[in-house]
Each structure stands twice: as C-alpha cells, then as structure tokens.
Amino acid sequence: MVGARHRKAVARLETGAGLTDTISGCQVRAKLNMAGLMAGFGLYTHAVVRGLPASLAKEALRTSQSEVEVDLAKARREHDAYVEVLRTRLGLELVELPADEALPDCVFVEDAAVVCGDTALITRPGAESRRRETEAMKGALKDLNLNIVEMTDENATLDGGDVLFTGREFFVGLSKRTNQRGAEILADAFKDYAVSTVPVLEGLHLKSFCSMGGPGLIVIGSSEPAQKALKIMQQMSDHRYDKLTVPDDLAANCIYMNLPNKGHVLLHCTAEEFPESSKVFEKLKDHMLIPVSNKEKVKVDGALTCCSVLINKKANN
C-alpha cells in the first residue's frame, strides 16, 4: 500500500509537479513537524570518510578527456586536511574506512549512501566499477545502528552526488550516473519527504553545480545549465528558496552544518582555486567560513561533499 505522502513524491517524479488535490492526515502532520525538522537541519555528530588509494591518480574515473596528472602526495595532504577540519575544528566523531586499491574512486564516499535521520539508503552507483564501494559503507552505517535500506533493483542507479537534501525535500539529479528508478527507490526510502527529479545536462552530478548554504539557501553556479536546473527546482517546490550565485559551478559545491557552540558553518572553496567565488561567500556574515582546498581531487571530478557522509546520531541510537 502506497501512502499519500509517497504518492505525492512519486507523482512529482513522474510529472514534474506536486499534487495539491488531496492532503492526508499524514501530510498535515508532516507540515506541523516541518518546523522541528528544519530546526535540526545541518546538525551532525558523525562523519564517515575513507582513505585515498594510490590507484586514484591513474585509474579514477573522469568525465573529461583531460589527462591532467593528479599529484598523489598533494591529494593526500588535501584529504588529510579536510578530515582534520571535520574532526578537530568541528568536533565530529569520525568513522575512517581504509583505502582499497582495487577501488580507485573509493575516497568519494558520498556516492555510496544517502543518510537522512536514522535511515541509510545504500545506493547502486551508476558506474559499475564503483558498486563494491557500498560494502564497507554498509558495514560502517550498520555499526552506527542506522536503519539500512539497500537498493537491490538491477534497473536502478543512484549516486549520492545527485541527491540534494534541503531539510524540507529531496531533489535528485537524473544524470549519467542516476536514473528514474533510483530516484523512485529513494522516494520510497524517505517517505516523509517529497522527492523531485532534475535533469543534469552538463557535469557529473547535480551537486557538481549546487549545494545547500544554509536553511532555505541554495548555492548555485552561474552557468546556463546550473541556472536552468535551479529554475526547475524552484518550479517543483512548494517552498521559496533563497539563492547565492557563484561565478564558478564547481565552487557551488559546499558543506553546510549548524553545530552546537559554532552555529552556521560553511566549508567552501579556497581563494586560490576560485578567487571570485570565494569573495561571494564572504557575504555570509553569520557563517563560520572555512576554506578547504580541493585542487587535486577535482581533477577526477571530486568535490567537497563527495568525501564524507554526514550523520546526526541520536544519543540513544
């Protein structure tokens, strides 16, 4: 039996529009609970990260034909600095998975799972060479006592990099790595939230050109495909989002958190990488701004959100 809230989500997936003709008791309760859910948006206690294998330099997947060489030593220093920000500066409890040389892309853990509340959806990555990455992620999330949902349908593909959670709803990019069936399974896993799909016409993932910069704030790249995607998201949603436009699409990939004793935190690109975009983030006067370098991993399509799965673990869980 498909619940009314889930029917709404599936209808959006199929037609690109929300249903307004039937509001169930479940939907009314969901609206009443939304303020409480939004109050916890960006609150995290744990992060799952993974070591960077030497095989990344030569064997990691790339969307571009560029043969720009990855400096492995620099990439590892970058990643170590990223992990240290999460652990030391932000105080998250880290689950560190070992690198696997047989899985060159395994450092990009975001694609292996989508976590919301106490539910973890183990994905089925679009690239066949990455499917085994989910095994270690499943074990880590099971150890954190999350409710595990596995994507077993062989017709479904979903990369976590295509999933934008706003605190109110999910947007799922339909890309080279994520398809309609994957989006439908995500909607089934997270029935309390509406799910809408967005075509990704350029770039690897939806979050290759957008991310959340705070409650109700979407950071978006300035390219035409990014702006078209934002327009679709605005049309799909019942909520009016604010936007922060940055000149560089890749710079739009940020990590937002709202942490005790720290408030609004944003990990974003460095001025060395994207000087004009970096200036835009300075407008966020209420945020603790933490520039994090990603110069090496970006050569193989890695972004800031790619390298961690963030979790808010309840004390009694």
XYZ file of C-alpha atoms in Angstrom:
317
model
C 0.000 0.000 0.000
C 1.494 3.343 -1.064
C 0.876 6.170 1.427
C -0.486 9.549 0.316
C 2.779 11.328 1.042
C 4.613 8.752 -1.036
C 2.047 9.102 -3.837
C 2.814 12.806 -3.912
C 6.522 12.088 -4.172
C 6.058 9.568 -6.971
C 3.713 11.947 -8.796
C 6.417 14.590 -8.749
C 8.874 12.070 -10.086
C 6.554 11.167 -12.947
C 5.048 14.519 -13.881
C 7.450 17.107 -12.539
C 4.779 18.748 -10.395
C 3.410 18.363 -6.898
C -0.146 17.216 -6.218
C -2.416 19.624 -4.382
C -5.795 17.919 -4.715
C -5.510 15.549 -1.742
C -3.968 16.297 1.638
C -3.938 13.360 4.016
C -3.643 13.392 7.784
C -0.095 12.169 7.280
C 0.677 15.237 5.170
C -0.855 17.587 7.732
C 1.277 16.049 10.476
C 4.307 16.337 8.209
C 3.664 20.067 7.776
C 3.312 20.520 11.523
C 6.558 18.626 12.064
C 8.487 20.570 9.411
C 9.494 23.399 11.749
C 11.015 20.859 14.127
C 12.799 19.054 11.299
C 14.209 22.299 9.916
C 15.490 23.253 13.367
C 17.812 20.242 13.122
C 18.924 20.920 9.551
C 22.704 20.891 9.315
C 23.208 19.287 12.737
C 25.698 16.417 12.548
C 27.549 14.318 15.097
C 29.425 11.813 12.910
C 31.114 11.637 9.530
C 32.163 8.610 7.500
C 35.323 9.186 5.456
C 37.712 6.882 3.611
C 41.390 6.766 2.802
C 42.655 7.872 -0.593
C 44.169 4.977 -2.604
C 47.283 5.393 -4.737
C 45.251 3.983 -7.649
C 43.158 7.194 -7.710
C 45.925 9.057 -9.540
C 45.871 6.846 -12.642
C 42.648 4.835 -12.512
C 39.888 7.027 -11.019
C 37.020 7.775 -13.389
C 36.965 11.138 -15.194
C 34.201 12.794 -17.193
C 36.649 14.956 -19.131
C 39.222 13.733 -21.608
C 41.854 15.772 -19.791
C 44.936 13.856 -18.772
C 45.961 16.420 -16.147
C 48.034 14.427 -13.698
C 46.926 14.080 -10.093
C 49.717 14.775 -7.616
C 49.085 11.913 -5.212
C 51.078 13.398 -2.317
C 49.224 16.714 -2.619
C 45.877 14.934 -2.943
C 46.544 13.033 0.278
C 47.595 16.202 2.100
C 44.402 17.876 0.890
C 42.287 14.980 2.062
C 44.055 14.771 5.431
C 43.412 18.494 5.961
C 39.722 18.013 5.061
C 39.383 15.138 7.526
C 41.158 17.118 10.222
C 38.723 20.031 9.828
C 35.821 17.641 10.422
C 37.476 16.013 13.427
C 39.362 18.786 15.204
C 37.850 22.086 14.174
C 34.233 20.927 14.024
C 34.354 18.163 16.623
C 32.633 15.429 14.630
C 33.187 11.807 15.539
C 34.833 10.179 12.543
C 34.440 6.693 11.148
C 37.515 6.224 8.956
C 37.375 3.436 6.410
C 40.632 2.177 4.878
C 41.501 2.868 1.258
C 41.036 -0.020 -1.172
C 43.486 -0.018 -4.087
C 41.037 -2.111 -6.120
C 38.526 0.756 -5.855
C 40.254 3.897 -7.196
C 37.255 6.161 -6.509
C 36.514 4.875 -3.008
C 37.519 8.130 -1.268
C 34.331 9.657 -2.727
C 32.090 8.045 -0.127
C 29.093 10.309 -0.715
C 28.045 8.275 -3.744
C 27.688 5.037 -1.747
C 24.927 6.110 0.659
C 22.235 8.686 1.374
C 21.573 9.223 5.084
C 18.619 11.158 6.460
C 17.557 10.875 10.081
C 18.134 7.322 11.251
C 17.723 5.775 7.779
C 20.604 4.986 5.435
C 19.931 4.116 1.801
C 22.811 2.095 0.371
C 22.946 3.162 -3.263
C 23.692 1.365 -6.510
C 26.310 3.625 -8.139
C 25.917 4.330 -11.838
C 29.477 3.292 -12.685
C 29.767 -0.491 -12.433
C 33.382 -0.231 -11.290
C 32.201 1.571 -8.146
C 29.495 -0.822 -6.954
C 31.711 -2.660 -4.459
C 32.342 0.631 -2.626
C 28.981 0.206 -0.928
C 30.088 -2.881 1.032
C 32.347 -1.046 3.505
C 29.856 1.826 3.751
C 27.018 -0.547 4.613
C 29.093 -2.081 7.401
C 30.028 1.321 8.847
C 26.444 2.593 8.860
C 25.159 -0.666 10.326
C 27.696 -0.272 13.158
C 26.182 3.171 13.827
C 22.804 1.444 14.325
C 21.139 3.149 11.381
C 18.212 1.515 9.618
C 19.718 0.123 6.427
C 17.776 0.122 3.154
C 19.541 -1.497 0.205
C 18.987 -0.657 -3.438
C 18.867 -4.127 -4.972
C 16.898 -3.415 -8.162
C 19.314 -4.053 -11.039
C 17.472 -1.482 -13.157
C 18.196 1.284 -10.639
C 21.246 3.513 -10.391
C 21.848 6.282 -7.879
C 24.939 8.263 -6.885
C 24.727 10.263 -3.663
C 26.292 13.182 -5.525
C 22.996 13.538 -7.381
C 20.969 13.914 -4.170
C 20.348 17.375 -2.724
C 18.507 17.345 0.619
C 17.220 20.776 1.606
C 15.837 19.850 5.014
C 12.344 20.058 3.517
C 12.574 17.814 0.469
C 14.904 15.942 -1.867
C 15.977 16.940 -5.353
C 17.512 14.094 -7.356
C 19.570 14.762 -10.462
C 18.919 12.495 -13.429
C 22.422 12.189 -14.805
C 24.807 9.747 -16.442
C 25.035 8.046 -13.030
C 21.467 8.276 -11.634
C 18.225 7.185 -13.264
C 14.485 7.449 -12.679
C 14.229 4.091 -10.917
C 16.964 5.096 -8.479
C 15.035 8.266 -7.657
C 11.854 6.262 -7.089
C 13.593 3.927 -4.645
C 14.962 6.949 -2.750
C 11.419 8.333 -2.517
C 10.262 5.007 -1.097
C 13.075 5.001 1.483
C 12.338 8.525 2.738
C 8.545 8.676 2.666
C 8.280 11.748 4.917
C 9.750 13.971 2.217
C 8.708 14.970 -1.280
C 11.166 13.965 -3.984
C 11.548 15.778 -7.310
C 13.857 14.989 -10.221
C 16.062 17.478 -12.055
C 17.761 16.794 -15.406
C 21.561 17.136 -15.211
C 22.538 18.162 -18.721
C 26.169 19.052 -18.023
C 28.588 17.983 -15.316
C 28.813 14.697 -13.468
C 26.209 15.183 -10.726
C 23.524 17.596 -9.555
C 25.843 18.722 -6.768
C 28.594 19.452 -9.288
C 26.982 22.901 -9.525
C 24.833 23.342 -6.407
C 24.559 22.599 -2.689
C 22.900 23.944 0.438
C 24.495 27.019 2.028
C 22.108 27.173 4.959
C 18.434 26.606 5.823
C 16.486 27.576 2.716
C 19.627 28.792 0.889
C 20.820 27.105 -2.313
C 24.337 27.869 -3.525
C 24.281 27.693 -7.320
C 26.763 28.101 -10.164
C 26.264 30.825 -12.744
C 26.374 28.671 -15.897
C 23.261 28.326 -18.029
C 22.759 24.599 -17.198
C 23.074 25.342 -13.453
C 20.598 28.207 -13.633
C 18.154 26.076 -15.642
C 18.364 23.345 -13.009
C 17.683 25.897 -10.263
C 14.636 27.160 -12.133
C 13.284 23.610 -12.329
C 13.858 23.118 -8.589
C 12.043 26.360 -7.816
C 9.107 25.332 -10.020
C 8.899 21.894 -8.412
C 8.959 23.080 -4.817
C 6.196 24.379 -2.556
C 8.891 26.379 -0.740
C 10.615 29.539 -1.905
C 14.381 29.139 -1.608
C 16.909 31.927 -1.432
C 19.919 31.584 -3.724
C 23.585 32.523 -3.595
C 25.061 32.542 -7.095
C 28.801 31.995 -7.501
C 30.703 32.568 -10.776
C 32.217 29.060 -10.853
C 29.971 25.998 -10.930
C 32.478 23.811 -9.086
C 32.694 26.373 -6.288
C 28.961 25.938 -5.654
C 29.685 22.585 -4.018
C 29.922 23.397 -0.282
C 29.253 21.666 3.020
C 26.812 23.395 5.382
C 26.491 22.494 9.060
C 24.716 24.009 12.052
C 26.674 22.881 15.101
C 26.342 23.488 18.858
C 28.603 26.328 20.047
C 29.605 27.068 16.451
C 26.364 27.993 14.688
C 26.283 28.174 10.897
C 29.410 26.640 9.350
C 30.299 26.501 5.661
C 33.202 24.573 4.157
C 33.861 26.091 0.733
C 36.482 26.541 -1.999
C 39.696 28.445 -1.419
C 40.533 31.851 -2.909
C 43.488 30.204 -4.651
C 41.165 27.883 -6.568
C 38.264 30.233 -7.278
C 39.059 33.828 -6.252
C 35.816 35.433 -7.479
C 33.568 32.756 -5.985
C 35.464 32.914 -2.710
C 34.581 36.614 -2.439
C 30.886 35.792 -2.773
C 30.975 33.550 0.305
C 32.207 36.498 2.353
C 28.656 37.888 2.108
C 27.567 35.182 4.564
C 28.358 37.257 7.651
C 26.548 34.888 10.041
C 28.552 31.842 8.941
C 31.848 30.453 10.173
C 33.592 30.236 6.794
C 36.227 27.518 6.387
C 38.061 27.421 3.035
C 39.155 23.871 2.159
C 41.435 23.070 -0.771
C 40.282 20.580 -3.400
C 42.762 21.296 -6.226
C 43.845 17.696 -6.801
C 40.680 15.651 -6.312
C 38.744 17.963 -8.633
C 40.910 16.615 -11.483
C 38.970 13.341 -11.148
C 35.595 15.061 -10.556
C 35.869 15.083 -6.756
C 34.150 17.866 -4.810
C 33.939 18.791 -1.125
C 30.661 16.967 -0.411
C 31.984 13.832 -2.177
C 34.430 12.947 0.568
C 32.150 12.458 3.583
C 28.798 11.068 4.607
C 27.410 13.197 7.447
C 25.174 11.733 10.138
C 23.212 13.111 13.076
C 23.232 10.208 15.517
C 20.763 10.439 18.344
C 22.224 9.805 21.808
C 20.010 6.771 22.414
C 20.604 5.254 18.984
